[in-house]
Short mmCIF file of C-alpha atoms in Angstrom, two decimals:
data_model
loop_
_atom_site.label_atom_id
_atom_site.label_comp_id
_atom_site.label_asym_id
_atom_site.label_seq_id
_atom_site.Cartn_x
_atom_site.Cartn_y
_atom_site.Cartn_z
CA UNK A 1 -15.11 -23.39 -14.15
CA UNK A 2 -14.00 -19.79 -13.63
CA UNK A 3 -16.62 -17.19 -12.73
CA UNK A 4 -15.10 -15.05 -15.32
CA UNK A 5 -13.86 -16.12 -18.73
CA UNK A 6 -12.18 -14.18 -21.25
CA UNK A 7 -11.34 -15.08 -24.91
CA UNK A 8 -9.09 -15.18 -26.57
CA UNK A 9 -6.21 -15.57 -24.26
CA UNK A 10 -3.91 -14.29 -26.79
CA UNK A 11 -4.36 -12.22 -30.00
CA UNK A 12 -1.83 -10.69 -32.52
CA UNK A 13 -3.05 -8.46 -35.06
CA UNK A 14 -1.61 -5.95 -37.46
CA UNK A 15 -2.10 -2.12 -37.02
CA UNK A 16 -5.31 -0.62 -38.09
CA UNK A 17 -7.50 -3.93 -37.58
CA UNK A 18 -10.70 -4.08 -35.43
CA UNK A 19 -10.24 -5.90 -32.18
CA UNK A 20 -12.73 -7.71 -30.21
CA UNK A 21 -12.18 -9.42 -26.71
CA UNK A 22 -14.76 -11.32 -25.01
CA UNK A 23 -15.76 -11.81 -21.67
CA UNK A 24 -18.45 -14.06 -20.11
CA UNK A 25 -19.40 -14.50 -16.36
CA UNK A 26 -21.46 -16.62 -14.53
CA UNK A 27 -22.29 -14.81 -11.35
CA UNK A 28 -24.49 -12.00 -10.67
CA UNK A 29 -23.11 -8.36 -10.98
CA UNK A 30 -23.65 -4.94 -10.09
CA UNK A 31 -20.94 -3.58 -12.95
CA UNK A 32 -18.34 -5.04 -15.17
CA UNK A 33 -14.69 -3.53 -15.50
CA UNK A 34 -12.58 -3.52 -18.09
CA UNK A 35 -8.70 -2.87 -17.54
CA UNK A 36 -5.82 -2.44 -19.16
CA UNK A 37 -2.13 -3.36 -18.03
CA UNK A 38 0.82 -2.33 -19.91
CA UNK A 39 4.26 -4.24 -19.84
CA UNK A 40 5.62 -2.81 -16.87
CA UNK A 41 2.66 -3.72 -14.61
CA UNK A 42 0.56 -0.68 -14.17
CA UNK A 43 -3.13 -1.21 -14.32
CA UNK A 44 -5.88 1.55 -15.62
CA UNK A 45 -9.46 1.37 -15.52
CA UNK A 46 -10.80 1.83 -18.83
CA UNK A 47 -14.71 1.18 -18.39
CA UNK A 48 -17.27 0.32 -15.73
CA UNK A 49 -20.54 -0.31 -17.12
CA UNK A 50 -23.81 -2.06 -15.95
CA UNK A 51 -25.75 -1.94 -19.28
CA UNK A 52 -25.51 -1.08 -22.76
CA UNK A 53 -22.56 0.57 -24.36
CA UNK A 54 -19.73 3.04 -23.58
CA UNK A 55 -17.33 4.53 -26.16
CA UNK A 56 -14.08 6.32 -25.16
CA UNK A 57 -11.90 7.44 -28.15
CA UNK A 58 -11.12 4.37 -30.18
CA UNK A 59 -12.40 2.07 -27.36
CA UNK A 60 -15.99 0.46 -27.09
CA UNK A 61 -17.54 -1.66 -24.60
CA UNK A 62 -20.57 -3.27 -24.67
CA UNK A 63 -22.52 -5.58 -22.10
CA UNK A 64 -25.53 -7.90 -22.51
CA UNK A 65 -26.88 -8.53 -18.75
CA UNK A 66 -29.32 -11.16 -20.00
CA UNK A 67 -26.24 -13.25 -21.88
CA UNK A 68 -24.06 -12.32 -19.04
CA UNK A 69 -21.28 -11.36 -21.65
CA UNK A 70 -19.30 -8.35 -22.62
CA UNK A 71 -17.03 -7.19 -25.63
CA UNK A 72 -14.30 -4.69 -25.54
CA UNK A 73 -13.59 -3.41 -28.95
CA UNK A 74 -10.82 -1.45 -30.49
CA UNK A 75 -11.20 0.34 -33.60
CA UNK A 76 -8.11 1.34 -35.87
CA UNK A 77 -5.85 -0.56 -33.37
CA UNK A 78 -2.42 0.78 -32.90
CA UNK A 79 0.88 -0.48 -31.57
CA UNK A 80 0.37 1.43 -28.35
CA UNK A 81 -2.62 -0.62 -27.68
CA UNK A 82 -0.40 -3.50 -26.95
CA UNK A 83 -1.43 -4.67 -23.66
CA UNK A 84 -3.12 -7.26 -21.17
CA UNK A 85 -6.83 -6.20 -21.27
CA UNK A 86 -8.44 -7.72 -18.06
CA UNK A 87 -12.31 -8.17 -17.33
CA UNK A 88 -13.54 -7.97 -13.85
CA UNK A 89 -17.04 -8.39 -12.44
CA UNK A 90 -18.27 -6.62 -9.20
CA UNK A 91 -20.50 -8.03 -6.54
CA UNK A 92 -21.53 -6.64 -3.40
CA UNK A 93 -18.00 -5.86 -2.50
CA UNK A 94 -15.58 -7.45 -4.14
CA UNK A 95 -14.47 -7.78 -7.87
CA UNK A 96 -13.65 -11.03 -9.66
CA UNK A 97 -11.16 -10.96 -12.36
CA UNK A 98 -10.62 -12.79 -15.78
CA UNK A 99 -7.05 -14.15 -16.65
CA UNK A 100 -6.61 -11.30 -19.09
CA UNK A 101 -6.16 -11.14 -23.02
CA UNK A 102 -2.59 -10.66 -24.03
CA UNK A 103 -3.16 -8.18 -27.14
CA UNK A 104 -0.35 -7.52 -29.56
CA UNK A 105 -0.36 -5.00 -32.25
CA UNK A 106 2.25 -5.38 -35.09
CA UNK A 107 3.10 -2.52 -37.24
CA UNK B 1 -3.87 14.12 -6.16
CA UNK B 2 -1.20 11.54 -5.89
CA UNK B 3 -3.84 8.74 -6.18
CA UNK B 4 -3.07 5.33 -4.66
CA UNK B 5 0.68 4.89 -3.83
CA UNK B 6 2.46 1.65 -2.94
CA UNK B 7 5.92 1.17 -1.29
CA UNK B 8 8.27 -0.57 -1.79
CA UNK B 9 8.15 -1.24 -5.35
CA UNK B 10 10.52 -4.23 -5.12
CA UNK B 11 11.39 -6.58 -2.23
CA UNK B 12 13.41 -9.60 -1.68
CA UNK B 13 12.86 -11.67 1.87
CA UNK B 14 14.21 -14.62 2.84
CA UNK B 15 11.69 -17.65 4.05
CA UNK B 16 10.39 -16.74 7.43
CA UNK B 17 10.78 -13.04 7.41
CA UNK B 18 8.22 -10.72 7.98
CA UNK B 19 7.38 -7.27 6.20
CA UNK B 20 4.64 -4.91 5.63
CA UNK B 21 3.76 -3.64 2.07
CA UNK B 22 2.46 0.14 2.39
CA UNK B 23 -0.71 1.43 0.47
CA UNK B 24 -2.07 4.89 0.76
CA UNK B 25 -4.80 6.72 -1.04
CA UNK B 26 -5.43 10.55 -1.23
CA UNK B 27 -8.98 10.49 -2.69
CA UNK B 28 -10.91 9.68 0.60
CA UNK B 29 -12.13 6.45 -0.98
CA UNK B 30 -14.06 4.06 1.49
CA UNK B 31 -13.16 0.84 -0.41
CA UNK B 32 -9.64 -0.52 -0.58
CA UNK B 33 -8.36 -3.95 -1.47
CA UNK B 34 -5.16 -5.92 -1.62
CA UNK B 35 -4.65 -8.29 -5.00
CA UNK B 36 -1.87 -10.43 -5.85
CA UNK B 37 -1.04 -10.92 -9.64
CA UNK B 38 0.51 -14.62 -10.53
CA UNK B 39 0.95 -15.76 -14.17
CA UNK B 40 -1.93 -17.55 -15.47
CA UNK B 41 -3.69 -16.73 -12.44
CA UNK B 42 -5.24 -13.37 -13.06
CA UNK B 43 -5.77 -10.83 -9.96
CA UNK B 44 -6.94 -12.53 -6.66
CA UNK B 45 -8.32 -10.74 -3.90
CA UNK B 46 -6.22 -11.26 -0.51
CA UNK B 47 -8.12 -8.78 1.74
CA UNK B 48 -10.31 -6.00 1.64
CA UNK B 49 -11.81 -2.91 3.40
CA UNK B 50 -15.06 -0.75 3.38
CA UNK B 51 -13.95 1.69 5.61
CA UNK B 52 -11.67 2.48 8.74
CA UNK B 53 -11.96 -0.36 11.21
CA UNK B 54 -13.53 -2.54 8.84
CA UNK B 55 -11.50 -5.46 7.05
CA UNK B 56 -12.37 -8.66 5.45
CA UNK B 57 -10.80 -11.96 4.07
CA UNK B 58 -10.53 -12.34 0.26
CA UNK B 59 -9.96 -15.45 -1.95
CA UNK B 60 -6.42 -15.94 -0.69
CA UNK B 61 -5.92 -14.60 2.79
CA UNK B 62 -3.70 -17.13 4.42
CA UNK B 63 -0.49 -15.90 5.53
CA UNK B 64 -1.49 -12.12 5.40
CA UNK B 65 -2.97 -9.73 7.91
CA UNK B 66 -4.42 -6.20 7.46
CA UNK B 67 -5.65 -3.26 9.36
CA UNK B 68 -7.36 -0.18 8.42
CA UNK B 69 -6.98 2.54 11.26
CA UNK B 70 -7.36 5.37 8.77
CA UNK B 71 -9.30 6.06 5.69
CA UNK B 72 -6.16 6.90 3.69
CA UNK B 73 -3.86 3.73 4.88
CA UNK B 74 -4.33 0.05 4.19
CA UNK B 75 -1.15 -1.74 5.08
CA UNK B 76 -0.59 -5.77 4.15
CA UNK B 77 1.50 -7.59 6.45
CA UNK B 78 3.35 -10.92 5.57
CA UNK B 79 3.57 -12.77 8.97
CA UNK B 80 6.06 -15.37 7.87
CA UNK B 81 7.18 -14.94 4.22
CA UNK B 82 6.94 -18.31 2.32
CA UNK B 83 8.28 -18.68 -1.42
CA UNK B 84 4.52 -19.27 -2.56
CA UNK B 85 4.06 -15.53 -1.64
CA UNK B 86 6.32 -14.56 -4.29
CA UNK B 87 4.19 -12.42 -6.39
CA UNK B 88 3.20 -8.79 -7.52
CA UNK B 89 0.94 -7.16 -5.35
CA UNK B 90 -1.56 -4.42 -5.90
CA UNK B 91 -3.50 -2.24 -3.78
CA UNK B 92 -6.85 -0.57 -5.29
CA UNK B 93 -8.98 1.96 -3.80
CA UNK B 94 -12.57 2.84 -4.95
CA UNK B 95 -15.30 5.39 -3.82
CA UNK B 96 -17.96 2.97 -3.64
CA UNK B 97 -18.95 -0.50 -5.49
CA UNK B 98 -20.81 1.57 -8.20
CA UNK B 99 -17.45 3.31 -9.04
CA UNK B 100 -14.52 2.66 -10.82
CA UNK B 101 -11.51 1.11 -9.27
CA UNK B 102 -7.85 2.74 -9.05
CA UNK B 103 -4.63 0.70 -8.82
CA UNK B 104 -1.56 1.38 -7.21
CA UNK B 105 1.75 0.80 -9.15
CA UNK B 106 1.99 -2.81 -7.41
CA UNK B 107 4.96 -4.20 -5.26
CA UNK B 108 7.05 -7.01 -6.81
CA UNK B 109 7.91 -9.36 -3.96
CA UNK B 110 10.27 -12.27 -4.25
CA UNK B 111 10.58 -14.83 -1.32
CA UNK B 112 14.04 -17.29 -1.53
#
């Protein structure tokens, strides 16, 4: 079993829909990261959080430390949100990554 | 700031050849890492460094060497390339474990 599991693996939605991507982990962590990778490969950090909730524009990330679970929400989704979203959890010095969720938003 | 830079962007090697993937950052970050990304596998840690002169192995270190002689540079050396090393390689850096990670643009390596 992977230490970091994301669901769903693939998600297709219509523009404007509310999107939720989930991340569950089985290891102790100091922080959880959400990353975005667009076609063409560049990886960008969206959030780093160790408790509670963070919001940036239309993106919201939450974490429940007790349940070892995090969610990434996108409100009013747009085709430019189409990308792979990656969850990563951080221990003492290393990050462990989930396999990613491929999100496609159709106009 | 240029952030994290990687060279080359693309490379084709023949089996048995050696090469060095370059990575540099201008943010004075102590932590630097090398990852490989393969379809269906996610990002996997090859080697990492917590400061100049200090390196350690990650999840998939075999066939790769690293060194960290300066804070800025963290090159990855392929000793004798194998087709199994065909992958996209990302270098990343961060100020400390409590800070976000910055990724380079990646190097797409093909070994034939």
